[in-house]
CSV table of C-alpha atoms in Angstrom, one decimal:
chain,number,residue,atom,x,y,z
A,16,MET,CA,2.0,2.1,4.7
A,17,LYS,CA,-0.7,4.3,6.1
A,18,TYR,CA,-4.0,4.9,4.2
A,19,ARG,CA,-6.2,8.0,4.1
A,20,ARG,CA,-9.8,8.6,2.9
A,21,LEU,CA,-10.0,10.2,-0.6
A,22,GLY,CA,-11.8,13.4,0.5
A,23,ASN,CA,-15.1,12.6,2.1
A,24,SER,CA,-15.5,9.4,0.1
A,25,GLY,CA,-15.2,6.0,1.6
A,26,LEU,CA,-12.3,5.1,-0.6
A,27,LYS,CA,-9.0,4.5,1.1
A,28,VAL,CA,-5.8,5.4,-0.8
A,29,SER,CA,-2.2,4.8,0.3
A,30,GLU,CA,-0.5,8.0,1.6
A,31,ILE,CA,2.1,7.4,-1.1
A,32,GLY,CA,0.9,6.7,-4.6
A,33,LEU,CA,2.9,5.8,-7.7
A,34,GLY,CA,2.6,7.8,-10.8
A,35,SER,CA,3.8,7.3,-14.4
A,36,TRP,CA,4.2,10.9,-15.8
A,37,LEU,CA,7.5,11.1,-18.0
A,38,THR,CA,8.4,7.6,-17.0
A,39,TYR,CA,6.4,4.4,-17.8
A,40,GLY,CA,5.8,3.9,-21.4
A,41,GLU,CA,8.2,6.7,-22.3
A,42,THR,CA,11.7,7.1,-20.8
A,43,ILE,CA,11.8,3.8,-18.8
A,44,GLY,CA,11.9,0.4,-20.1
A,45,ASN,CA,8.8,-1.6,-19.7
A,46,GLN,CA,10.2,-4.3,-17.5
A,47,ASN,CA,11.8,-1.7,-15.3
A,48,ALA,CA,8.4,0.0,-15.0
A,49,ILE,CA,6.6,-3.3,-14.1
A,50,ASP,CA,9.3,-4.0,-11.5
A,51,CYS,CA,8.7,-0.6,-9.9
A,52,ILE,CA,5.0,-1.1,-9.8
A,53,HIS,CA,5.4,-4.6,-8.4
A,54,ARG,CA,7.7,-3.2,-5.6
A,55,ALA,CA,5.2,-0.5,-4.8
A,56,TYR,CA,2.4,-3.0,-4.5
A,57,GLU,CA,4.5,-5.2,-2.2
A,58,LEU,CA,5.2,-2.3,0.0
A,59,GLY,CA,1.5,-1.4,0.5
A,60,ILE,CA,1.0,1.2,-2.2
A,61,ASN,CA,-2.5,0.7,-3.5
A,62,PHE,CA,-2.9,4.0,-5.5
A,63,PHE,CA,-1.6,3.9,-9.0
A,64,ASP,CA,-2.0,7.0,-11.3
A,65,THR,CA,-1.6,7.5,-15.0
A,66,ALA,CA,-3.2,9.4,-17.9
A,67,ASN,CA,-4.2,8.8,-21.4
A,68,ALA,CA,-2.0,11.6,-22.6
A,69,TYR,CA,1.1,10.1,-21.2
A,70,ASN,CA,2.9,9.2,-24.5
A,71,ARG,CA,-0.6,8.9,-26.2
A,72,GLY,CA,-1.7,5.9,-24.1
A,73,GLU,CA,1.6,3.9,-23.8
A,74,SER,CA,1.8,4.6,-20.2
A,75,GLU,CA,-1.7,3.2,-19.6
A,76,LYS,CA,-0.6,0.0,-21.4
A,77,VAL,CA,2.4,-0.5,-19.3
A,78,VAL,CA,0.5,0.2,-16.0
A,79,GLY,CA,-2.3,-2.2,-17.1
A,80,GLU,CA,0.2,-4.9,-17.9
A,81,ALA,CA,2.0,-4.6,-14.5
A,82,LEU,CA,-1.3,-4.6,-12.5
A,83,LYS,CA,-2.8,-7.6,-14.1
A,84,SER,CA,-0.8,-9.7,-11.7
A,85,PHE,CA,-2.9,-8.5,-8.8
A,86,SER,CA,-6.6,-9.0,-8.0
A,87,ARG,CA,-8.6,-6.1,-9.3
A,88,GLU,CA,-10.2,-5.1,-5.9
A,89,SER,CA,-6.7,-4.9,-4.2
A,90,TYR,CA,-5.7,-1.6,-5.9
A,91,VAL,CA,-7.0,1.8,-6.8
A,92,LEU,CA,-6.4,2.8,-10.4
A,93,ALA,CA,-6.7,6.3,-11.6
A,94,THR,CA,-6.3,7.9,-15.1
A,95,LYS,CA,-7.2,11.2,-16.7
A,96,VAL,CA,-8.7,12.8,-19.8
A,97,PHE,CA,-8.4,16.2,-21.4
A,98,PHE,CA,-5.2,16.6,-23.6
A,99,PRO,CA,-5.2,15.8,-27.3
A,100,MET,CA,-5.3,12.1,-28.4
A,101,GLY,CA,-5.5,12.8,-32.1
A,102,GLU,CA,-5.6,15.5,-34.6
A,103,GLY,CA,-9.4,15.9,-34.9
A,104,PRO,CA,-11.3,18.9,-33.3
A,105,ASN,CA,-13.1,16.5,-30.9
A,106,ASP,CA,-10.0,14.6,-30.0
A,107,ARG,CA,-9.3,16.8,-26.9
A,108,GLY,CA,-11.0,18.6,-24.1
A,109,LEU,CA,-13.9,17.7,-21.7
A,110,SER,CA,-16.9,17.4,-24.1
A,111,ARG,CA,-19.2,14.5,-23.5
A,112,LYS,CA,-18.0,13.0,-26.8
A,113,HIS,CA,-14.3,13.1,-25.9
A,114,ILE,CA,-14.9,11.9,-22.2
A,115,ILE,CA,-17.0,8.9,-23.1
A,116,GLU,CA,-14.8,7.8,-26.0
A,117,GLN,CA,-11.6,8.2,-24.0
A,118,CYS,CA,-13.0,6.4,-21.0
A,119,ASP,CA,-13.6,3.3,-23.2
A,120,ALA,CA,-10.2,3.7,-24.8
A,121,SER,CA,-8.5,4.0,-21.4
A,122,LEU,CA,-10.3,0.9,-20.1
A,123,LYS,CA,-9.1,-1.1,-23.2
A,124,ARG,CA,-5.5,0.0,-22.8
A,125,LEU,CA,-5.4,-0.7,-19.1
A,126,GLY,CA,-7.2,-4.0,-19.6
A,127,VAL,CA,-9.8,-3.4,-16.8
A,128,ASP,CA,-13.6,-3.3,-16.6
A,129,TYR,CA,-13.8,-0.1,-14.5
A,130,LEU,CA,-11.7,2.8,-13.3
A,131,ASP,CA,-11.6,3.8,-9.6
A,132,LEU,CA,-11.0,7.3,-10.3
A,133,TYR,CA,-11.3,9.3,-13.5
A,134,GLN,CA,-9.9,12.8,-13.6
A,135,CYS,CA,-10.3,15.9,-15.7
A,136,HIS,CA,-6.6,16.5,-16.5
A,137,ARG,CA,-7.2,20.3,-16.8
A,138,PHE,CA,-10.1,22.7,-17.0
A,139,ASP,CA,-11.7,23.1,-20.5
A,140,GLU,CA,-12.6,26.7,-21.2
A,141,GLU,CA,-14.6,25.6,-24.3
A,142,THR,CA,-17.0,23.1,-22.7
A,143,PRO,CA,-19.8,23.9,-20.2
A,144,THR,CA,-18.8,22.6,-16.8
A,145,GLU,CA,-22.3,21.1,-16.4
A,146,GLU,CA,-21.8,19.0,-19.7
A,147,THR,CA,-18.6,17.6,-18.3
A,148,LEU,CA,-19.9,16.7,-14.9
A,149,ARG,CA,-23.0,15.0,-16.4
A,150,ALA,CA,-20.8,12.9,-18.6
A,151,LEU,CA,-18.8,11.8,-15.7
A,152,ASP,CA,-21.9,11.1,-13.6
A,153,ASP,CA,-23.2,9.0,-16.4
A,154,LEU,CA,-20.0,7.0,-16.4
A,155,VAL,CA,-20.5,6.3,-12.7
A,156,GLN,CA,-24.1,5.2,-13.4
A,157,GLN,CA,-22.8,2.8,-16.2
A,158,GLY,CA,-20.3,1.3,-13.7
A,159,LYS,CA,-17.3,2.3,-15.9
A,160,ILE,CA,-15.9,4.6,-13.2
A,161,LEU,CA,-16.4,4.6,-9.4
A,162,TYR,CA,-15.3,8.2,-8.5
A,163,TYR,CA,-14.2,11.3,-10.4
A,164,GLY,CA,-12.1,14.2,-9.8
A,165,VAL,CA,-10.1,17.0,-11.4
A,166,SER,CA,-6.5,18.2,-11.8
A,167,GLU,CA,-5.0,21.7,-11.5
A,168,TRP,CA,-8.4,23.4,-11.4
A,169,THR,CA,-8.5,26.8,-9.6
A,170,ALA,CA,-10.5,27.4,-6.4
A,171,ALA,CA,-13.1,29.2,-8.4
A,172,GLN,CA,-13.5,26.4,-10.9
A,173,ILE,CA,-13.7,23.9,-8.1
A,174,THR,CA,-16.4,26.0,-6.3
A,175,ASP,CA,-18.5,26.3,-9.5
A,176,ALA,CA,-18.3,22.5,-10.1
A,177,VAL,CA,-19.3,21.8,-6.5
A,178,HIS,CA,-22.3,24.2,-6.9
A,179,ILE,CA,-23.4,22.4,-10.1
A,180,THR,CA,-23.2,18.9,-8.6
A,181,LYS,CA,-25.4,20.0,-5.7
A,182,GLU,CA,-27.9,22.0,-7.8
A,183,LYS,CA,-28.3,19.2,-10.4
A,184,ASN,CA,-28.1,16.4,-7.9
A,185,LEU,CA,-24.9,14.8,-9.5
A,186,ARG,CA,-22.4,12.7,-7.8
A,187,PRO,CA,-19.8,14.9,-6.1
A,188,LEU,CA,-16.2,15.5,-6.9
A,189,VAL,CA,-13.9,13.6,-4.5
A,190,SER,CA,-10.4,14.7,-5.6
A,191,ASN,CA,-8.2,17.4,-7.1
A,192,GLN,CA,-4.7,16.6,-8.4
A,193,PRO,CA,-2.4,19.7,-8.1
A,194,ILE,CA,1.3,20.2,-8.1
A,195,TYR,CA,2.4,20.6,-4.5
A,196,ASN,CA,5.9,20.6,-2.9
A,197,MET,CA,8.1,22.5,-0.7
A,198,LEU,CA,8.9,24.9,-3.5
A,199,VAL,CA,5.4,25.3,-5.1
A,200,ARG,CA,2.7,26.0,-2.5
A,201,TYR,CA,0.0,27.9,-4.3
A,202,ILE,CA,-2.8,25.5,-3.3
A,203,GLU,CA,-2.4,26.5,0.3
A,204,LYS,CA,-4.1,29.9,-0.2
A,205,GLU,CA,-7.3,29.1,-1.8
A,206,VAL,CA,-7.5,25.6,-3.3
A,207,LEU,CA,-6.9,23.7,0.0
A,208,PRO,CA,-9.6,25.7,2.1
A,209,VAL,CA,-12.2,25.4,-0.8
A,210,SER,CA,-11.5,21.7,-1.2
A,211,GLU,CA,-11.6,20.8,2.4
A,212,LYS,CA,-15.0,22.7,2.8
A,213,ALA,CA,-16.3,20.6,-0.1
A,214,GLY,CA,-14.8,17.4,1.0
A,215,ILE,CA,-12.4,17.1,-1.9
A,216,GLY,CA,-9.0,15.4,-1.2
A,217,GLN,CA,-5.8,16.4,-2.8
A,218,ILE,CA,-3.7,13.9,-4.7
A,219,VAL,CA,-0.6,15.9,-5.2
A,220,PHE,CA,2.0,15.3,-7.9
A,221,SER,CA,5.6,16.2,-8.2
A,222,PRO,CA,6.3,16.1,-4.4
A,223,LEU,CA,10.0,16.1,-5.0
A,224,ALA,CA,9.9,19.0,-7.5
A,225,GLN,CA,11.1,16.9,-10.4
A,226,GLY,CA,14.0,15.5,-8.3
A,227,ILE,CA,15.3,18.8,-7.0
A,228,LEU,CA,14.1,17.8,-3.5
A,229,THR,CA,16.3,14.6,-3.6
A,230,GLY,CA,19.5,16.7,-3.2
A,231,LYS,CA,21.1,15.5,-6.3
A,232,TYR,CA,21.5,19.0,-7.8
A,233,LYS,CA,24.0,21.2,-6.0
A,234,PRO,CA,24.5,25.0,-6.2
A,235,GLY,CA,27.4,25.9,-8.4
A,236,GLN,CA,27.9,22.4,-9.7
A,237,GLU,CA,27.3,20.8,-13.1
A,238,ILE,CA,24.1,18.9,-13.7
A,239,PRO,CA,24.8,15.2,-13.3
A,240,SER,CA,24.7,13.5,-16.7
A,241,ASP,CA,22.4,10.7,-15.6
A,242,THR,CA,19.6,12.9,-14.2
A,243,ARG,CA,16.3,14.1,-15.5
A,244,ALA,CA,17.6,17.6,-15.8
A,245,ALA,CA,20.2,16.4,-18.3
A,246,ASN,CA,17.6,14.8,-20.5
A,247,GLU,CA,16.5,17.3,-23.1
A,248,ASN,CA,13.4,15.3,-23.9
A,249,ILE,CA,11.8,15.7,-20.4
A,250,ASN,CA,13.6,18.5,-18.6
A,251,ARG,CA,11.4,21.5,-19.6
A,252,TRP,CA,9.7,21.5,-16.3
A,253,ILE,CA,12.7,21.2,-14.1
A,254,LYS,CA,14.8,24.1,-15.6
A,255,SER,CA,13.2,26.9,-13.6
A,256,TYR,CA,14.1,25.2,-10.3
A,257,LEU,CA,17.7,25.1,-11.3
A,258,ASN,CA,19.0,28.3,-9.9
A,259,ASP,CA,21.5,28.7,-7.0
A,260,ASP,CA,19.1,30.6,-4.8
A,261,VAL,CA,16.6,27.6,-4.7
A,262,LEU,CA,19.4,25.0,-4.6
A,263,GLN,CA,21.2,26.8,-1.6
A,264,ARG,CA,17.9,26.5,0.4
A,265,VAL,CA,17.5,22.9,-0.7
A,266,ALA,CA,20.9,22.3,0.8
A,267,ARG,CA,19.8,23.7,4.1
A,268,LEU,CA,16.7,21.4,3.9
A,269,GLU,CA,19.0,18.5,3.3
A,270,GLY,CA,20.8,19.3,6.5
A,271,ILE,CA,17.6,19.1,8.4
A,272,ALA,CA,16.9,15.7,6.9
A,273,SER,CA,20.4,14.6,7.8
A,274,ASP,CA,19.9,15.6,11.4
A,275,LEU,CA,16.8,13.6,11.5
A,276,GLY,CA,18.5,10.5,10.0
A,277,ILE,CA,16.4,10.4,6.9
A,278,LYS,CA,16.7,11.3,3.2
A,279,LEU,CA,15.8,14.7,1.9
A,280,SER,CA,13.2,13.0,-0.4
A,281,GLN,CA,11.6,11.5,2.8
A,282,LEU,CA,11.5,14.8,4.5
A,283,ALA,CA,9.9,16.4,1.5
A,284,VAL,CA,7.1,13.8,1.3
A,285,ALA,CA,6.6,13.8,5.0
A,286,TRP,CA,6.2,17.6,4.9
A,287,ILE,CA,3.5,17.2,2.3
A,288,LEU,CA,1.6,14.5,4.4
A,289,ARG,CA,1.5,17.0,7.3
A,290,GLN,CA,-1.5,18.5,5.5
A,291,PRO,CA,-4.7,16.9,6.5
A,292,GLY,CA,-6.3,17.9,3.2
A,293,VAL,CA,-3.8,15.7,1.3
A,294,SER,CA,-5.0,12.2,0.6
A,295,SER,CA,-2.0,10.9,-1.2
A,296,ALA,CA,1.4,12.1,-2.6
A,297,ILE,CA,2.3,10.7,-6.0
A,298,VAL,CA,5.9,9.8,-6.4
A,299,GLY,CA,7.6,8.7,-9.6
A,300,ALA,CA,10.3,6.1,-9.8
A,301,SER,CA,12.6,4.7,-12.5
A,302,ARG,CA,14.1,2.1,-10.2
A,303,PRO,CA,12.5,-0.2,-7.5
A,304,GLU,CA,14.9,1.1,-4.9
A,305,GLN,CA,13.5,4.6,-5.3
A,306,VAL,CA,10.0,3.3,-4.5
A,307,THR,CA,11.4,1.6,-1.3
A,308,GLU,CA,13.1,4.9,-0.3
A,309,ASN,CA,10.0,7.0,-0.9
A,310,VAL,CA,7.6,4.6,0.9
A,311,LYS,CA,9.5,5.2,4.1
A,312,ALA,CA,8.2,8.8,4.3
A,313,SER,CA,4.9,7.3,5.4
A,314,GLU,CA,6.6,6.5,8.7
A,315,VAL,CA,8.1,10.0,9.3
A,316,GLU,CA,6.4,12.3,11.7
A,317,LEU,CA,7.8,15.9,11.9
A,318,SER,CA,7.8,17.8,15.2
A,319,ASN,CA,6.5,21.4,15.4
A,320,ASP,CA,10.1,22.6,15.9
A,321,VAL,CA,11.2,20.9,12.7
A,322,LEU,CA,8.2,22.3,10.8
A,323,THR,CA,9.0,25.8,12.1
A,324,GLU,CA,12.6,25.4,11.0
A,325,ILE,CA,11.6,24.2,7.5
A,326,GLU,CA,9.2,27.1,7.3
A,327,SER,CA,11.9,29.6,8.0
A,328,ILE,CA,13.8,28.3,5.0
A,329,LEU,CA,10.8,28.0,2.7
A,330,LYS,CA,9.3,31.4,3.3
A,331,GLU,CA,12.5,32.9,1.8
A,332,ILE,CA,11.4,31.5,-1.6
A,333,ASP,CA,7.7,32.0,-1.1
A,334,GLY,CA,6.1,32.9,-4.4
A,335,PHE,CA,8.5,30.9,-6.5
A,336,VAL,CA,6.7,29.5,-9.5
A,337,PRO,CA,8.3,27.1,-11.9
A,338,ILE,CA,7.5,27.0,-15.7
A,339,TRP,CA,4.2,25.1,-15.8
């Protein structure tokens, strides 16, 4: 496993991180989730990502249970705040009240004294950005979090936040967590340049496009019954990928991977890691073997010729945007 700095901070995170969206505490049995997390740790993954909104805290509980086997200083733990955690008017968003209360709740569920990274899960149009940033800065001062970041913020929102932290002498943002994969590349136009200038690292999620970039879905064929796309409870985000135009190009990408002697999933993650602005790519796993397979992407280096060939395929679907 290789490690990269999280933006301009001194924190080192594994190139491959393990996430828990739609899996741990929800669709995957707790012991299976723990086995995946333990395998990841054994293979050198030190970055583990979750969120309070993942099944209303159940994911955090499972992640915390799994990580308690390891010394606290040996891993980097990240969670998020924004989405509703109750029915009250203040049970959501990025107000000082919600951030402070949910940080304490996440610490309790995770069973730790501090969070390495606390992230704003989305942008809050109803709360002044300065209020949000001051609350996060206070949490750092209190020792409850070490660093803070955002997720799926636009380039303009990130720019505004950076300006506020400098003007008000607050601790800087260190990360942004956007969707990024071979099929969804919107961050390349504005978010990446703005973030690199500000010293903000990208911790990208859905690098395998909900499993599309594993090659398990074939053009013109029925959806396998044991896959995420066949699960009506969690397949709303994958449906827009499932068209023959996309899948035919994915098949061509699989051919490139085969020529290189690697899995398509490894090619997809290695392609993401070509970006110097990316600090870590968060993969999901329902079985320990999937963790083992994905971790190997950290060893893959793609030549300029291969990158050019990939680009010739991807540019034909440039602008594709899934339901999000």
